[in-house]
CSV table of C-alpha atoms in Angstrom, one decimal:
chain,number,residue,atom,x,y,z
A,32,UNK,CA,2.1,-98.1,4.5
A,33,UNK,CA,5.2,-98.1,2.3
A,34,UNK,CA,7.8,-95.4,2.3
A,35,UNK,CA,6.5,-94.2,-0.9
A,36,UNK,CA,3.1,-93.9,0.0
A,37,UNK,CA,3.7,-92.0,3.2
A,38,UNK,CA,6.3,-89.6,1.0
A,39,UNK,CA,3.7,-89.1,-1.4
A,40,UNK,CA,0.5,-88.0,1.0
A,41,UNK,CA,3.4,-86.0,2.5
A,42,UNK,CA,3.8,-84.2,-1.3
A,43,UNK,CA,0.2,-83.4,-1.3
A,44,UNK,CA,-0.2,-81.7,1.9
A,45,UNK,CA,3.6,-80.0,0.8
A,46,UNK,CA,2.4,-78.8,-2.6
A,47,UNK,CA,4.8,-80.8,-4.3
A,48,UNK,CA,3.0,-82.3,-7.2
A,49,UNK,CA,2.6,-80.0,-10.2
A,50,UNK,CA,1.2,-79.8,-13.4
A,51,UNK,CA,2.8,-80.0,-16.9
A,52,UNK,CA,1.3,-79.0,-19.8
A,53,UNK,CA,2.4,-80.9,-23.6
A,54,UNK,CA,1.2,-79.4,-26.5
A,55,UNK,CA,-0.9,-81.4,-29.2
A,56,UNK,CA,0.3,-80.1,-32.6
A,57,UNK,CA,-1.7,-80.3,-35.9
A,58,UNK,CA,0.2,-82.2,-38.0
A,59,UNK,CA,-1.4,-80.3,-41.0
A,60,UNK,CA,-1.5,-76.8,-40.2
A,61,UNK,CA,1.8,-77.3,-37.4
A,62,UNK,CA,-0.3,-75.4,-34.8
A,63,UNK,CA,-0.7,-76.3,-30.8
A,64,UNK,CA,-4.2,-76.9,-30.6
A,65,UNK,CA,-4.4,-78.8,-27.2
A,66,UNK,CA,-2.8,-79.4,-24.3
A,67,UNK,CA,-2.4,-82.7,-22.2
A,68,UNK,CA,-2.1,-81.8,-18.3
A,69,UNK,CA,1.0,-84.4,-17.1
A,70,UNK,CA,1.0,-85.1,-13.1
A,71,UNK,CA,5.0,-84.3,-12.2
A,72,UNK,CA,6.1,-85.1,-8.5
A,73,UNK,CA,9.5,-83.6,-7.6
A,74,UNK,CA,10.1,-85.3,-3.9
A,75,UNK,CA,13.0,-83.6,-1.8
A,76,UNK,CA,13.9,-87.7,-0.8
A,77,UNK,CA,13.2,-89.6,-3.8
A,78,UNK,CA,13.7,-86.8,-6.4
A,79,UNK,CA,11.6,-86.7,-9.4
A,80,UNK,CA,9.5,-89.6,-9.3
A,81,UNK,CA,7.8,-91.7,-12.6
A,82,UNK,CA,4.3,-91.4,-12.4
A,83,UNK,CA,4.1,-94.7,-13.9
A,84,UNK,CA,5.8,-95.5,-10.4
A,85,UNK,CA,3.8,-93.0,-8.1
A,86,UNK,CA,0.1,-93.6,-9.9
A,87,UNK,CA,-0.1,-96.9,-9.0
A,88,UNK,CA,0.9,-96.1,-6.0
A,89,UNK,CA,-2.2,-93.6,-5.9
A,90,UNK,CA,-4.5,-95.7,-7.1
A,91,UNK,CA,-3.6,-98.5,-4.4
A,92,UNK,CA,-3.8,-95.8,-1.6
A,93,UNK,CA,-6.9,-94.2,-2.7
A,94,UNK,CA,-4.9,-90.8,-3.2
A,95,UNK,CA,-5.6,-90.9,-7.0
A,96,UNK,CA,-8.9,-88.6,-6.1
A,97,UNK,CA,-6.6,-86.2,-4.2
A,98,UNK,CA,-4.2,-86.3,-7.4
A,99,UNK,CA,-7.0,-86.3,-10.1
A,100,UNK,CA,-9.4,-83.2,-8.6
A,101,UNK,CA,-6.0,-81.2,-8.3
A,102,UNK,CA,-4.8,-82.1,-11.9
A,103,UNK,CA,-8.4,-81.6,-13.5
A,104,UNK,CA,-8.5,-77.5,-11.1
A,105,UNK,CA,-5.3,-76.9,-12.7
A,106,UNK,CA,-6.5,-78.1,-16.2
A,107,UNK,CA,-9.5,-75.6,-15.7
A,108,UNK,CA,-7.4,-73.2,-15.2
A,109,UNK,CA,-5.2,-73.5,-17.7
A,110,UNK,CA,-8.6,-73.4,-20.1
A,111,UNK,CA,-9.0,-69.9,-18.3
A,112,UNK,CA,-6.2,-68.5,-19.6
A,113,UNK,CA,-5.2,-69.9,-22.9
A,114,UNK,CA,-6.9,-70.4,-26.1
A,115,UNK,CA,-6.7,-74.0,-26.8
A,116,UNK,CA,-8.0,-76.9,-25.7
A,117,UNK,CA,-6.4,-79.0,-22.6
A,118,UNK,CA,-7.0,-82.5,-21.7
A,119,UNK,CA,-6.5,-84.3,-18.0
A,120,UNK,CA,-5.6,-87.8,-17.5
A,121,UNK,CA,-8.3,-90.0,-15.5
A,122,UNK,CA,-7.3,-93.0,-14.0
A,123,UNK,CA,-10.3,-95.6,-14.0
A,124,UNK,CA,-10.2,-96.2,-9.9
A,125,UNK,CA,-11.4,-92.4,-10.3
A,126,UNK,CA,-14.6,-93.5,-12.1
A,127,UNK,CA,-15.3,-95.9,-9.3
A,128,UNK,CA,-16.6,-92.7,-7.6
A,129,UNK,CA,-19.9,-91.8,-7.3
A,130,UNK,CA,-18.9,-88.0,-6.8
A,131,UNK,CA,-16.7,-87.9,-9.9
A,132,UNK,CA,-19.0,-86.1,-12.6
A,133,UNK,CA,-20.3,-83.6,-9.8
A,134,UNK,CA,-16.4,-82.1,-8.8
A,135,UNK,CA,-15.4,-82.0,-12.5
A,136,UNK,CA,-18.5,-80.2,-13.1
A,137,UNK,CA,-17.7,-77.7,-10.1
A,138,UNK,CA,-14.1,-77.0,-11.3
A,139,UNK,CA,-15.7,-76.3,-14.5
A,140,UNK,CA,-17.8,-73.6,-13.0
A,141,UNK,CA,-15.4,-72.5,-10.2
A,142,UNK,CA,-12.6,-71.2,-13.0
A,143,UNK,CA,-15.4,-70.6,-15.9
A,144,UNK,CA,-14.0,-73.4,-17.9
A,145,UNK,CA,-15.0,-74.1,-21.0
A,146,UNK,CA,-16.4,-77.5,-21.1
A,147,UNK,CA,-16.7,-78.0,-24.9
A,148,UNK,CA,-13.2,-77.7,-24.7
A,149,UNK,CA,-12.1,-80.1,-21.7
A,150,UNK,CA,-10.9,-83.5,-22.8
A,151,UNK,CA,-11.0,-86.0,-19.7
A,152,UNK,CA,-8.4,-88.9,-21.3
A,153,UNK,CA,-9.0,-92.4,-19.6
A,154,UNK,CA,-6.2,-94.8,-19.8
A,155,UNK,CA,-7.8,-98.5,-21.4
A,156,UNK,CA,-7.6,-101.1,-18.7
A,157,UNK,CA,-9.9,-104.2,-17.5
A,158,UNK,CA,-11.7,-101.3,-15.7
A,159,UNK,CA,-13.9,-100.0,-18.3
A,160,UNK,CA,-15.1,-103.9,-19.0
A,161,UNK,CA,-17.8,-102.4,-17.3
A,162,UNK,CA,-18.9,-99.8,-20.0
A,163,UNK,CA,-22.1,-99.3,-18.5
A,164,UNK,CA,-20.8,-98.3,-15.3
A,165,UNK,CA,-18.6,-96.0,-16.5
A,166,UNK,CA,-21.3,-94.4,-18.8
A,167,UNK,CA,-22.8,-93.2,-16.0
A,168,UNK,CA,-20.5,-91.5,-14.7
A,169,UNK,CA,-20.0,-89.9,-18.3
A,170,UNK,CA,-23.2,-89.1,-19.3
A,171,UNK,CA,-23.4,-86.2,-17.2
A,172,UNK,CA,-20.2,-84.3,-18.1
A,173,UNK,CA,-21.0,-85.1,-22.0
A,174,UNK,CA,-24.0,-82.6,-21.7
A,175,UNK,CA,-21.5,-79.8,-20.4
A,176,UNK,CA,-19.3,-80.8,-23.7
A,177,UNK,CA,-16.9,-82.7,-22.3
A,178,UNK,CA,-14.8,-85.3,-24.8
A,179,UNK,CA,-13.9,-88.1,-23.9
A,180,UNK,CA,-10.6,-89.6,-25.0
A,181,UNK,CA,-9.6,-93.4,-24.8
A,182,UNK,CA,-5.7,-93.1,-23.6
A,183,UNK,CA,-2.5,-95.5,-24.8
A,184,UNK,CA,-4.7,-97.3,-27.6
A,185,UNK,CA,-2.8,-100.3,-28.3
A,186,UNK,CA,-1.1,-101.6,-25.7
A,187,UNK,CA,-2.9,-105.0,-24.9
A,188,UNK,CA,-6.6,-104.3,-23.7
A,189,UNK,CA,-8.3,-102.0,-26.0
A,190,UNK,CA,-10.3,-102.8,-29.2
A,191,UNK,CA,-11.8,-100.8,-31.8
A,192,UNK,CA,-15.1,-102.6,-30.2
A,193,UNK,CA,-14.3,-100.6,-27.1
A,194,UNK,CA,-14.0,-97.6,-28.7
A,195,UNK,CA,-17.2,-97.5,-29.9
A,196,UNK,CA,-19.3,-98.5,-27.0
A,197,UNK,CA,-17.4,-95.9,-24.9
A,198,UNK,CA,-18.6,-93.2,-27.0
A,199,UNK,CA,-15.3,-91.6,-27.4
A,200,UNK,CA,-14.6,-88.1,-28.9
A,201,UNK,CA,-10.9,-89.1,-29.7
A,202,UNK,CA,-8.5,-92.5,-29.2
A,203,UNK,CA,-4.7,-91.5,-28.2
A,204,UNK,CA,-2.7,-94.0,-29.6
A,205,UNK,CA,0.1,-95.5,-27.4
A,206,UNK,CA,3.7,-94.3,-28.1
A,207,UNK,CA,4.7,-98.4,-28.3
A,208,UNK,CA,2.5,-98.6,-31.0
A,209,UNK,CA,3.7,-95.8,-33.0
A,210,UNK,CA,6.9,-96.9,-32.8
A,211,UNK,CA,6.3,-100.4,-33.4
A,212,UNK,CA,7.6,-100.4,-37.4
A,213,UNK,CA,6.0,-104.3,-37.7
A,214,UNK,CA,3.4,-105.3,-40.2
A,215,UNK,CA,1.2,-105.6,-37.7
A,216,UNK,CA,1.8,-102.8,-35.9
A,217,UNK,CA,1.0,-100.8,-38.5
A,218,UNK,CA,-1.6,-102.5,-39.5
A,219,UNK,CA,-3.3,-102.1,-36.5
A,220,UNK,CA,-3.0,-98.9,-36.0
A,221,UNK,CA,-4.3,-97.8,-39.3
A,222,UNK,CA,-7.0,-100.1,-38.7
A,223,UNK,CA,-7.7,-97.7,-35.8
A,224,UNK,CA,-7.2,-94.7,-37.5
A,225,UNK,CA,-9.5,-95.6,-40.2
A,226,UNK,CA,-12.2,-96.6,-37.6
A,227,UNK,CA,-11.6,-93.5,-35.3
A,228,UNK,CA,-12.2,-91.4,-38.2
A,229,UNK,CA,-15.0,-92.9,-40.0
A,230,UNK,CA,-16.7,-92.7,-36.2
A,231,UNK,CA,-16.1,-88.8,-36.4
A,232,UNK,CA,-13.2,-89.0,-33.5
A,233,UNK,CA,-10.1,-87.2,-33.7
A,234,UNK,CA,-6.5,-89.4,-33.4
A,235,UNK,CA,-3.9,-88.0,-31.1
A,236,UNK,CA,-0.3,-90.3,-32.1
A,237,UNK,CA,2.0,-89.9,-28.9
């Protein structure tokens, strides 16, 4: 077990992983209308650690189910007690559990979330090359009215086939690709936000 690893099933136990909550403005209108649920770790050794460094970690371990029921509990909550949406990052390894559907649904009920207005946002990998699979463990959170959202469009494994056969509500395009000023870039991304919309999903641009 590496040092990180032990430091970070440590953090769990210690209560020192947290939630913070970004806003999702309308670009029209310039109102918060959602809010994305980000995993922070603030370790008394390594101080605040990247979650793009302590996720994979996670995953590796098999602590990612720890992380994701706690961050999806505090999402509920947060629906409990504000007036907007709120969505919470799933990691893939998460859908590899046959349990998955059944604890979101019970955090739903435990906190009185509203389910038409919980977003679960899965990051595009080689995961979901098993669509099927994944559907399954979909299907039943769709009839409580939970969206789906395809997280970091853009960044090497998604296509706008993907997008479809995942049957998402709303695609989250990557913040490389927004800033990414080349022609095709660009053109990507507008080829996305063309398809996205003509598929009834809504586009989130980090």
């Amino acid at each position: 077990m590496s040092t990180l690893e032990a430091s970070l099933e440590r953090a769990l136990d210690a209560g020192e992983i947290s939630a913070y909550f970004q806003p999702q403005v309308d670009l029209d209108t310039g109102r918060i209308v959602a809010a994305e649920a980000l995993c922070r770790w603030r370790s008394p050794l390594h101080g605040d650690v990247s979650p793009a460094e302590f996720i994979a970690v996670a995953e590796d371990s098999g602590l990612i189910d720890e992380i994701g029921r706690y961050m999806t509990e505090q999402g509920c909550i947060a629906l409990a007690e504000w007036p907007v949406d709120v969505s919470v990052n799933v990691s893939p390894y998460q859908l590899r559990t046959a349990s998955f559907s059944e604890w979101v649904a019970q955090h739903l009920e435990a906190h009185e979330g509203r389910g038409g207005a919980l977003t679960l946002e899965i990051t595009e990998s080689r995961e979901l090359d098993d669509i099927p699979g994944v559907q399954l463990r979909l299907d039943p959170l769709r009839d409580l009215g939970v969206g789906i959202s395809l997280d970091d469009f853009g960044i090497g494994y998604s296509s706008l086939a993907q997008l479809e056969r995942l049957r998402a509500n709303e695609v989250k395009l990557d913040r490389s690709l927004v800033a990414d000023e080349s022609t095709s870039a660009r053109a990507l991304m507008m080829e996305a936000i063309a398809f996205a919309h003509e598929c009834g999903m809504r586009v989130v641009a980090e």
